[in-house]
């Protein structure tokens, strides 16, 4: 799996500046940026503002709101100066992303009020790619970023968007900037940072399509695992995420979560849903732990937290789990988490928890 680190921010900024530098002798103030109401100059300044804002959020460990500052260019700064500011703010975000621990999260409103370093890197890259497109369209410049950068953004910020054969065209369509055959135009959009659910000694960290693809292929998904992990069940669950994403039916909040210990940031297992709730509000849960992490109460803590989160919303009314008759420890987990036995056959028990 390609890392979403500072080097990706640097790559995106370098490509954008190289493109826009070809038109520094043009009137950026007098030309609208693509479909935006802003001028090309305003849009370029907006890129720099977003890059420094994301760096500030992450470096300042903002908890509940944006850090209250903004960037202002000096009077008389020309378009070449604006590009230098974009390079500088991009370098600042890249440095912050590179030096921030993986488990740190900072405030961002959409949709779950926080993002980690990968999320801020991806958002910064998205701002650079999309608004460079807007400016280039206004100035009549050719611009197409590397396909891998576009895929990085899509698989981390747009998990609900079915991938297309062309990552750049898909990203433009997903943000209301283009058309794709067979898909309705997009008029409203938000990106989607992964959901994190606190669970006592653990945090349940939502698995993005990028992480799921890596896990399915034998990688770590970007997590630091305890010895023996990830276990087979986690890789199988990641495969379900990849399949749902490819079909355009993935709902990230009803996907898979990796269980990460708060004390050391190491992953001990996974837990999640087999899809979104059905029409009756029923949804199946599943989980597994690395062998070295079993018997310590992690699964029970995580399942209680996940169940409370799911049943607090409007979609799920009943959680159920199917447990092998021979799996005594798992039967104990669901029982301690409040599930009750509702059925059985020769091989399995069926448990339910109603909201």
mmCIF file of C-alpha atoms in Angstrom:
data_model
loop_
_atom_site.group_PDB
_atom_site.id
_atom_site.type_symbol
_atom_site.label_atom_id
_atom_site.label_comp_id
_atom_site.label_asym_id
_atom_site.label_seq_id
_atom_site.Cartn_x
_atom_site.Cartn_y
_atom_site.Cartn_z
ATOM 1 C CA UNK A 1 0.000 0.000 0.000
ATOM 2 C CA UNK A 2 1.310 3.437 -0.911
ATOM 3 C CA UNK A 3 1.740 5.514 2.199
ATOM 4 C CA UNK A 4 -0.240 8.737 2.424
ATOM 5 C CA UNK A 5 2.583 10.756 3.903
ATOM 6 C CA UNK A 6 4.324 14.070 3.480
ATOM 7 C CA UNK A 7 5.993 12.924 0.280
ATOM 8 C CA UNK A 8 2.588 12.673 -1.403
ATOM 9 C CA UNK A 9 1.749 16.253 -0.379
ATOM 10 C CA UNK A 10 5.079 17.376 -1.841
ATOM 11 C CA UNK A 11 4.371 15.483 -5.061
ATOM 12 C CA UNK A 12 0.950 17.074 -5.474
ATOM 13 C CA UNK A 13 2.214 20.594 -4.774
ATOM 14 C CA UNK A 14 5.177 20.239 -7.144
ATOM 15 C CA UNK A 15 2.944 19.143 -10.009
ATOM 16 C CA UNK A 16 0.472 21.945 -9.387
ATOM 17 C CA UNK A 17 3.128 24.665 -9.198
ATOM 18 C CA UNK A 18 4.853 23.383 -12.329
ATOM 19 C CA UNK A 19 1.569 23.667 -14.233
ATOM 20 C CA UNK A 20 0.522 27.061 -12.912
ATOM 21 C CA UNK A 21 3.951 28.626 -13.305
ATOM 22 C CA UNK A 22 3.410 28.501 -17.074
ATOM 23 C CA UNK A 23 0.836 31.271 -16.728
ATOM 24 C CA UNK A 24 2.267 33.699 -14.167
ATOM 25 C CA UNK A 25 2.302 36.405 -16.821
ATOM 26 C CA UNK A 26 -1.508 36.194 -17.143
ATOM 27 C CA UNK A 27 -4.248 38.134 -15.310
ATOM 28 C CA UNK A 28 -5.296 35.746 -12.535
ATOM 29 C CA UNK A 29 -7.533 38.325 -10.875
ATOM 30 C CA UNK A 30 -9.675 38.889 -13.949
ATOM 31 C CA UNK A 31 -10.397 35.243 -14.788
ATOM 32 C CA UNK A 32 -12.794 32.901 -12.984
ATOM 33 C CA UNK A 33 -11.410 29.544 -11.894
ATOM 34 C CA UNK A 34 -13.394 26.940 -13.816
ATOM 35 C CA UNK A 35 -16.882 26.546 -12.407
ATOM 36 C CA UNK A 36 -16.080 28.449 -9.212
ATOM 37 C CA UNK A 37 -17.197 31.944 -8.342
ATOM 38 C CA UNK A 38 -13.656 32.766 -7.240
ATOM 39 C CA UNK A 39 -11.035 34.225 -9.531
ATOM 40 C CA UNK A 40 -7.928 32.207 -10.332
ATOM 41 C CA UNK A 41 -5.965 34.383 -7.906
ATOM 42 C CA UNK A 42 -8.474 33.852 -5.080
ATOM 43 C CA UNK A 43 -8.451 30.117 -5.726
ATOM 44 C CA UNK A 44 -4.659 29.950 -5.600
ATOM 45 C CA UNK A 45 -4.677 31.820 -2.291
ATOM 46 C CA UNK A 46 -7.335 29.390 -1.062
ATOM 47 C CA UNK A 47 -5.007 26.455 -1.778
ATOM 48 C CA UNK A 48 -2.328 28.015 0.407
ATOM 49 C CA UNK A 49 -4.879 28.797 3.125
ATOM 50 C CA UNK A 50 -6.084 25.198 3.244
ATOM 51 C CA UNK A 51 -2.577 23.759 3.351
ATOM 52 C CA UNK A 52 -1.528 25.944 6.288
ATOM 53 C CA UNK A 53 -4.865 25.375 8.037
ATOM 54 C CA UNK A 54 -4.492 21.594 7.839
ATOM 55 C CA UNK A 55 -0.916 21.837 9.071
ATOM 56 C CA UNK A 56 -2.116 23.982 11.959
ATOM 57 C CA UNK A 57 -4.936 21.613 12.896
ATOM 58 C CA UNK A 58 -2.642 18.633 13.027
ATOM 59 C CA UNK A 59 0.365 20.329 14.618
ATOM 60 C CA UNK A 60 -1.818 22.055 17.199
ATOM 61 C CA UNK A 61 -3.765 18.871 17.988
ATOM 62 C CA UNK A 62 -7.007 20.840 17.617
ATOM 63 C CA UNK A 63 -9.813 19.079 19.465
ATOM 64 C CA UNK A 64 -13.145 20.784 18.977
ATOM 65 C CA UNK A 65 -12.786 23.533 16.374
ATOM 66 C CA UNK A 66 -10.506 25.084 13.793
ATOM 67 C CA UNK A 67 -7.436 26.836 15.196
ATOM 68 C CA UNK A 68 -8.459 30.524 14.908
ATOM 69 C CA UNK A 69 -5.938 31.937 12.459
ATOM 70 C CA UNK A 70 -5.663 32.614 8.754
ATOM 71 C CA UNK A 71 -2.956 33.413 6.237
ATOM 72 C CA UNK A 72 -2.779 36.807 4.511
ATOM 73 C CA UNK A 73 -0.467 37.628 1.633
ATOM 74 C CA UNK A 74 1.467 40.874 1.627
ATOM 75 C CA UNK A 75 0.189 43.765 -0.454
ATOM 76 C CA UNK A 76 1.749 43.693 -3.889
ATOM 77 C CA UNK A 77 2.425 39.943 -3.879
ATOM 78 C CA UNK A 78 2.328 38.709 -7.470
ATOM 79 C CA UNK A 79 1.176 35.409 -8.875
ATOM 80 C CA UNK A 80 4.693 33.959 -8.689
ATOM 81 C CA UNK A 81 4.701 34.940 -5.023
ATOM 82 C CA UNK A 82 1.432 33.078 -4.524
ATOM 83 C CA UNK A 83 3.011 29.959 -5.991
ATOM 84 C CA UNK A 84 5.923 30.351 -3.562
ATOM 85 C CA UNK A 85 3.426 30.547 -0.704
ATOM 86 C CA UNK A 86 1.723 27.365 -1.961
ATOM 87 C CA UNK A 87 5.131 25.631 -2.039
ATOM 88 C CA UNK A 88 5.881 26.879 1.476
ATOM 89 C CA UNK A 89 2.541 25.915 3.022
ATOM 90 C CA UNK A 90 2.721 22.583 1.244
ATOM 91 C CA UNK A 91 6.145 21.985 2.772
ATOM 92 C CA UNK A 92 4.755 22.824 6.207
ATOM 93 C CA UNK A 93 1.897 20.345 5.848
ATOM 94 C CA UNK A 94 4.271 17.688 4.517
ATOM 95 C CA UNK A 95 6.580 18.184 7.514
ATOM 96 C CA UNK A 96 3.727 18.030 10.025
ATOM 97 C CA UNK A 97 2.314 14.869 8.442
ATOM 98 C CA UNK A 98 5.753 13.249 8.463
ATOM 99 C CA UNK A 99 6.384 14.005 12.146
ATOM 100 C CA UNK A 100 2.929 13.379 13.636
ATOM 101 C CA UNK A 101 2.386 9.984 15.332
ATOM 102 C CA UNK A 102 -0.071 7.713 13.575
ATOM 103 C CA UNK A 103 -2.622 7.663 16.401
ATOM 104 C CA UNK A 104 -2.962 11.462 16.678
ATOM 105 C CA UNK A 105 -6.273 12.856 15.469
ATOM 106 C CA UNK A 106 -7.316 16.491 15.161
ATOM 107 C CA UNK A 107 -10.567 18.294 14.501
ATOM 108 C CA UNK A 108 -12.163 18.336 11.091
ATOM 109 C CA UNK A 109 -15.961 18.602 10.825
ATOM 110 C CA UNK A 110 -16.721 16.124 8.027
ATOM 111 C CA UNK A 111 -18.160 13.716 8.751
ATOM 112 C CA UNK A 112 -17.026 12.403 12.143
ATOM 113 C CA UNK A 113 -15.256 15.486 13.529
ATOM 114 C CA UNK A 114 -11.678 14.250 13.330
ATOM 115 C CA UNK A 115 -8.951 13.052 10.979
ATOM 116 C CA UNK A 116 -5.534 11.476 11.374
ATOM 117 C CA UNK A 117 -2.342 12.406 9.560
ATOM 118 C CA UNK A 118 -3.353 10.404 6.473
ATOM 119 C CA UNK A 119 -6.693 12.188 6.401
ATOM 120 C CA UNK A 120 -5.117 15.643 6.563
ATOM 121 C CA UNK A 121 -2.573 14.683 3.920
ATOM 122 C CA UNK A 122 -5.337 13.389 1.657
ATOM 123 C CA UNK A 123 -7.472 16.494 2.204
ATOM 124 C CA UNK A 124 -4.528 18.750 1.445
ATOM 125 C CA UNK A 125 -3.758 16.820 -1.723
ATOM 126 C CA UNK A 126 -7.404 16.944 -2.780
ATOM 127 C CA UNK A 127 -7.452 20.719 -2.344
ATOM 128 C CA UNK A 128 -4.303 21.036 -4.449
ATOM 129 C CA UNK A 129 -5.439 18.732 -7.253
ATOM 130 C CA UNK A 130 -8.995 20.007 -7.545
ATOM 131 C CA UNK A 131 -8.287 23.710 -7.267
ATOM 132 C CA UNK A 132 -5.310 23.483 -9.598
ATOM 133 C CA UNK A 133 -7.766 21.943 -12.052
ATOM 134 C CA UNK A 134 -10.098 24.897 -11.506
ATOM 135 C CA UNK A 135 -7.356 27.459 -12.091
ATOM 136 C CA UNK A 136 -5.968 25.597 -15.092
ATOM 137 C CA UNK A 137 -9.429 25.423 -16.617
ATOM 138 C CA UNK A 138 -9.841 29.167 -16.192
ATOM 139 C CA UNK A 139 -6.447 29.939 -17.689
ATOM 140 C CA UNK A 140 -6.703 27.386 -20.484
ATOM 141 C CA UNK A 141 -3.839 25.205 -19.216
ATOM 142 C CA UNK A 142 -3.596 21.438 -19.588
ATOM 143 C CA UNK A 143 -3.442 19.696 -16.217
ATOM 144 C CA UNK A 144 -3.729 16.056 -15.221
ATOM 145 C CA UNK A 145 -2.148 14.839 -11.973
ATOM 146 C CA UNK A 146 -0.692 11.342 -11.580
ATOM 147 C CA UNK A 147 -3.356 8.624 -11.486
ATOM 148 C CA UNK A 148 -1.888 7.160 -8.291
ATOM 149 C CA UNK A 149 -2.365 10.450 -6.429
ATOM 150 C CA UNK A 150 -6.003 10.541 -7.496
ATOM 151 C CA UNK A 151 -6.465 6.943 -6.398
ATOM 152 C CA UNK A 152 -4.850 7.769 -3.038
ATOM 153 C CA UNK A 153 -7.442 10.491 -2.482
ATOM 154 C CA UNK A 154 -10.402 8.392 -3.657
ATOM 155 C CA UNK A 155 -9.562 5.354 -1.544
ATOM 156 C CA UNK A 156 -9.126 7.428 1.612
ATOM 157 C CA UNK A 157 -11.649 10.262 1.332
ATOM 158 C CA UNK A 158 -14.330 8.899 -1.020
ATOM 159 C CA UNK A 159 -14.991 5.334 0.171
ATOM 160 C CA UNK A 160 -18.620 5.614 -0.922
ATOM 161 C CA UNK A 161 -17.701 6.353 -4.548
ATOM 162 C CA UNK A 162 -17.531 3.394 -6.925
ATOM 163 C CA UNK A 163 -14.114 3.436 -8.584
ATOM 164 C CA UNK A 164 -13.951 4.030 -12.304
ATOM 165 C CA UNK A 165 -11.411 3.113 -14.957
ATOM 166 C CA UNK A 166 -9.875 6.607 -14.811
ATOM 167 C CA UNK A 167 -9.087 7.831 -11.287
ATOM 168 C CA UNK A 168 -8.725 11.504 -12.256
ATOM 169 C CA UNK A 169 -12.034 11.610 -14.128
ATOM 170 C CA UNK A 170 -13.707 9.796 -11.231
ATOM 171 C CA UNK A 171 -12.381 12.335 -8.726
ATOM 172 C CA UNK A 172 -13.550 15.214 -10.891
ATOM 173 C CA UNK A 173 -16.998 13.645 -11.219
ATOM 174 C CA UNK A 174 -17.223 12.907 -7.478
ATOM 175 C CA UNK A 175 -16.585 16.595 -6.720
ATOM 176 C CA UNK A 176 -19.037 17.998 -9.273
ATOM 177 C CA UNK A 177 -16.399 18.913 -11.842
ATOM 178 C CA UNK A 178 -17.115 16.506 -14.654
ATOM 179 C CA UNK A 179 -19.232 13.733 -16.065
ATOM 180 C CA UNK A 180 -18.902 9.963 -16.110
ATOM 181 C CA UNK A 181 -20.837 7.720 -18.491
ATOM 182 C CA UNK A 182 -23.728 6.014 -16.741
ATOM 183 C CA UNK A 183 -23.540 8.153 -13.608
ATOM 184 C CA UNK A 184 -25.752 11.077 -12.662
ATOM 185 C CA UNK A 185 -24.069 14.471 -12.234
ATOM 186 C CA UNK A 186 -22.909 15.281 -8.704
ATOM 187 C CA UNK A 187 -24.308 18.529 -7.300
ATOM 188 C CA UNK A 188 -23.428 18.112 -3.601
ATOM 189 C CA UNK A 189 -20.527 16.223 -2.084
ATOM 190 C CA UNK A 190 -18.447 15.741 1.029
ATOM 191 C CA UNK A 191 -15.376 13.705 1.586
ATOM 192 C CA UNK A 192 -15.345 11.096 4.306
ATOM 193 C CA UNK A 193 -12.589 10.681 6.877
ATOM 194 C CA UNK A 194 -12.624 7.363 8.699
ATOM 195 C CA UNK A 195 -14.747 6.899 11.802
ATOM 196 C CA UNK A 196 -13.044 6.164 15.131
ATOM 197 C CA UNK A 197 -15.051 4.792 18.068
ATOM 198 C CA UNK A 198 -13.449 4.889 21.551
ATOM 199 C CA UNK A 199 -13.751 1.643 23.503
ATOM 200 C CA UNK A 200 -12.015 1.795 26.870
ATOM 201 C CA UNK A 201 -8.522 0.457 26.356
ATOM 202 C CA UNK A 202 -9.052 0.419 22.594
ATOM 203 C CA UNK A 203 -10.050 2.595 19.685
ATOM 204 C CA UNK A 204 -12.024 1.109 16.806
ATOM 205 C CA UNK A 205 -10.467 2.689 13.713
ATOM 206 C CA UNK A 206 -12.455 2.519 10.487
ATOM 207 C CA UNK A 207 -10.679 0.712 7.650
ATOM 208 C CA UNK A 208 -10.487 2.687 4.394
ATOM 209 C CA UNK A 209 -10.637 0.945 1.001
ATOM 210 C CA UNK A 210 -6.896 1.618 0.653
ATOM 211 C CA UNK A 211 -6.150 -0.160 3.940
ATOM 212 C CA UNK A 212 -8.616 -2.946 3.164
ATOM 213 C CA UNK A 213 -6.968 -3.680 -0.186
ATOM 214 C CA UNK A 214 -3.572 -3.925 1.492
ATOM 215 C CA UNK A 215 -4.873 -6.195 4.265
ATOM 216 C CA UNK A 216 -6.546 -8.490 1.789
ATOM 217 C CA UNK A 217 -3.269 -8.885 -0.111
ATOM 218 C CA UNK A 218 -1.294 -9.782 3.007
ATOM 219 C CA UNK A 219 -0.150 -6.336 4.166
ATOM 220 C CA UNK A 220 -0.622 -4.515 7.444
ATOM 221 C CA UNK A 221 -3.193 -2.007 6.228
ATOM 222 C CA UNK A 222 -0.927 0.716 7.601
ATOM 223 C CA UNK A 223 -1.390 -0.494 11.197
ATOM 224 C CA UNK A 224 1.282 -1.690 13.605
ATOM 225 C CA UNK A 225 0.165 -5.135 14.740
ATOM 226 C CA UNK A 226 1.009 -7.177 17.807
ATOM 227 C CA UNK A 227 2.869 -10.414 17.135
ATOM 228 C CA UNK A 228 0.866 -12.784 14.982
ATOM 229 C CA UNK A 229 -1.387 -10.191 13.401
ATOM 230 C CA UNK A 230 -3.404 -9.544 11.450
ATOM 231 C CA UNK A 231 -5.360 -12.776 11.779
ATOM 232 C CA UNK A 232 -7.129 -14.562 8.922
ATOM 233 C CA UNK A 233 -10.574 -13.236 9.816
ATOM 234 C CA UNK A 234 -9.362 -9.659 9.483
ATOM 235 C CA UNK A 235 -8.083 -10.319 5.976
ATOM 236 C CA UNK A 236 -11.394 -11.954 5.007
ATOM 237 C CA UNK A 237 -13.356 -8.985 6.390
ATOM 238 C CA UNK A 238 -11.091 -6.605 4.482
ATOM 239 C CA UNK A 239 -11.957 -8.531 1.325
ATOM 240 C CA UNK A 240 -15.640 -7.778 1.940
ATOM 241 C CA UNK A 241 -14.817 -4.055 2.126
ATOM 242 C CA UNK A 242 -12.886 -4.226 -1.147
ATOM 243 C CA UNK A 243 -15.752 -6.025 -2.856
ATOM 244 C CA UNK A 244 -18.353 -3.551 -1.580
ATOM 245 C CA UNK A 245 -16.165 -0.596 -2.584
ATOM 246 C CA UNK A 246 -15.696 -1.953 -6.075
ATOM 247 C CA UNK A 247 -19.448 -2.374 -6.430
ATOM 248 C CA UNK A 248 -20.161 1.157 -5.179
ATOM 249 C CA UNK A 249 -22.183 -0.066 -2.176
ATOM 250 C CA UNK A 250 -19.617 0.400 0.592
ATOM 251 C CA UNK A 251 -20.903 2.278 3.633
ATOM 252 C CA UNK A 252 -17.774 3.043 5.666
ATOM 253 C CA UNK A 253 -19.591 3.417 8.986
ATOM 254 C CA UNK A 254 -20.971 -0.112 8.449
ATOM 255 C CA UNK A 255 -17.655 -1.582 7.413
ATOM 256 C CA UNK A 256 -14.666 -2.958 9.297
ATOM 257 C CA UNK A 257 -12.744 -1.452 12.209
ATOM 258 C CA UNK A 258 -9.278 -2.364 13.403
ATOM 259 C CA UNK A 259 -8.961 -2.614 17.191
ATOM 260 C CA UNK A 260 -6.011 -0.466 18.264
ATOM 261 C CA UNK A 261 -4.707 -0.387 21.834
ATOM 262 C CA UNK A 262 -4.627 3.085 23.283
ATOM 263 C CA UNK A 263 -1.543 2.402 25.406
ATOM 264 C CA UNK A 264 0.828 1.638 22.547
ATOM 265 C CA UNK A 265 -1.020 2.150 19.252
ATOM 266 C CA UNK A 266 -0.733 -1.502 18.261
ATOM 267 C CA UNK A 267 -3.547 -3.367 16.528
ATOM 268 C CA UNK A 268 -4.903 -6.509 18.206
ATOM 269 C CA UNK A 269 -7.755 -7.517 15.899
ATOM 270 C CA UNK A 270 -10.757 -6.308 13.955
ATOM 271 C CA UNK A 271 -14.505 -5.989 14.344
ATOM 272 C CA UNK A 272 -17.298 -4.756 12.158
ATOM 273 C CA UNK A 273 -20.417 -5.366 10.170
ATOM 274 C CA UNK A 274 -21.225 -7.607 7.234
ATOM 275 C CA UNK A 275 -22.875 -4.666 5.486
ATOM 276 C CA UNK A 276 -25.376 -1.912 6.221
ATOM 277 C CA UNK A 277 -28.581 -2.718 8.139
ATOM 278 C CA UNK A 278 -31.361 -4.311 6.091
ATOM 279 C CA UNK A 279 -34.882 -2.920 5.723
ATOM 280 C CA UNK A 280 -35.814 -4.269 9.150
ATOM 281 C CA UNK A 281 -32.793 -2.626 10.741
ATOM 282 C CA UNK A 282 -30.928 -5.898 11.278
ATOM 283 C CA UNK A 283 -27.156 -6.041 10.823
ATOM 284 C CA UNK A 284 -24.662 -8.816 11.471
ATOM 285 C CA UNK A 285 -21.466 -8.264 13.442
ATOM 286 C CA UNK A 286 -18.236 -10.225 13.354
ATOM 287 C CA UNK A 287 -14.795 -9.987 14.936
ATOM 288 C CA UNK A 288 -11.477 -11.679 15.468
ATOM 289 C CA UNK A 289 -8.413 -11.167 17.619
ATOM 290 C CA UNK A 290 -4.781 -12.014 17.158
ATOM 291 C CA UNK A 291 -4.103 -15.088 19.296
ATOM 292 C CA UNK A 292 -1.662 -13.265 21.570
ATOM 293 C CA UNK A 293 -4.373 -10.702 22.445
ATOM 294 C CA UNK A 294 -7.116 -13.168 23.373
ATOM 295 C CA UNK A 295 -8.457 -13.698 26.863
ATOM 296 C CA UNK A 296 -7.833 -10.094 27.957
ATOM 297 C CA UNK A 297 -11.346 -8.689 27.506
ATOM 298 C CA UNK A 298 -10.573 -6.656 24.376
ATOM 299 C CA UNK A 299 -13.314 -8.180 22.235
ATOM 300 C CA UNK A 300 -15.975 -7.591 24.889
ATOM 301 C CA UNK A 301 -14.988 -3.932 25.341
ATOM 302 C CA UNK A 302 -14.950 -3.364 21.612
ATOM 303 C CA UNK A 303 -18.272 -5.099 20.969
ATOM 304 C CA UNK A 304 -20.019 -3.117 23.702
ATOM 305 C CA UNK A 305 -18.750 0.140 22.202
ATOM 306 C CA UNK A 306 -19.589 -0.830 18.635
ATOM 307 C CA UNK A 307 -23.070 -1.998 19.606
ATOM 308 C CA UNK A 308 -23.770 1.194 21.564
ATOM 309 C CA UNK A 309 -22.677 3.297 18.592
ATOM 310 C CA UNK A 310 -24.755 1.319 16.096
ATOM 311 C CA UNK A 311 -27.950 1.240 18.144
ATOM 312 C CA UNK A 312 -27.736 4.946 19.026
ATOM 313 C CA UNK A 313 -28.446 5.862 15.409
ATOM 314 C CA UNK A 314 -31.585 5.611 13.305
ATOM 315 C CA UNK A 315 -30.661 2.756 10.966
ATOM 316 C CA UNK A 316 -29.932 -0.258 13.153
ATOM 317 C CA UNK A 317 -32.527 -1.764 15.489
ATOM 318 C CA UNK A 318 -31.054 -5.237 15.969
ATOM 319 C CA UNK A 319 -27.508 -6.571 15.942
ATOM 320 C CA UNK A 320 -26.956 -10.289 15.507
ATOM 321 C CA UNK A 321 -23.997 -12.643 15.567
ATOM 322 C CA UNK A 322 -23.590 -16.233 14.422
ATOM 323 C CA UNK A 323 -21.133 -18.166 16.616
ATOM 324 C CA UNK A 324 -19.829 -21.703 16.164
ATOM 325 C CA UNK A 325 -21.007 -24.081 18.875
ATOM 326 C CA UNK A 326 -17.391 -25.056 19.507
ATOM 327 C CA UNK A 327 -16.256 -21.455 19.990
ATOM 328 C CA UNK A 328 -16.839 -21.086 23.724
ATOM 329 C CA UNK A 329 -14.749 -17.889 24.128
ATOM 330 C CA UNK A 330 -16.751 -16.101 21.418
ATOM 331 C CA UNK A 331 -20.001 -17.153 23.017
ATOM 332 C CA UNK A 332 -18.747 -15.525 26.195
ATOM 333 C CA UNK A 333 -17.899 -12.303 24.343
ATOM 334 C CA UNK A 334 -21.372 -11.823 22.879
ATOM 335 C CA UNK A 335 -23.050 -12.779 26.147
ATOM 336 C CA UNK A 336 -20.992 -10.301 28.171
ATOM 337 C CA UNK A 337 -21.740 -7.631 25.560
ATOM 338 C CA UNK A 338 -25.489 -8.052 26.194
ATOM 339 C CA UNK A 339 -26.504 -10.348 23.326
ATOM 340 C CA UNK A 340 -29.017 -13.100 24.043
ATOM 341 C CA UNK A 341 -29.281 -16.562 22.491
ATOM 342 C CA UNK A 342 -32.224 -16.688 20.046
ATOM 343 C CA UNK A 343 -31.617 -19.795 17.968
ATOM 344 C CA UNK A 344 -29.307 -22.656 17.127
ATOM 345 C CA UNK A 345 -28.616 -25.468 14.676
ATOM 346 C CA UNK A 346 -26.216 -28.383 14.701
ATOM 347 C CA UNK A 347 -23.199 -26.131 14.048
ATOM 348 C CA UNK A 348 -23.936 -22.613 15.323
ATOM 349 C CA UNK A 349 -25.713 -20.426 17.856
ATOM 350 C CA UNK A 350 -27.548 -17.230 16.889
ATOM 351 C CA UNK A 351 -27.391 -14.223 19.220
ATOM 352 C CA UNK A 352 -29.208 -10.883 19.106
ATOM 353 C CA UNK A 353 -29.016 -7.482 20.730
ATOM 354 C CA UNK A 354 -31.954 -5.132 20.257
ATOM 355 C CA UNK A 355 -31.926 -1.378 20.623
#
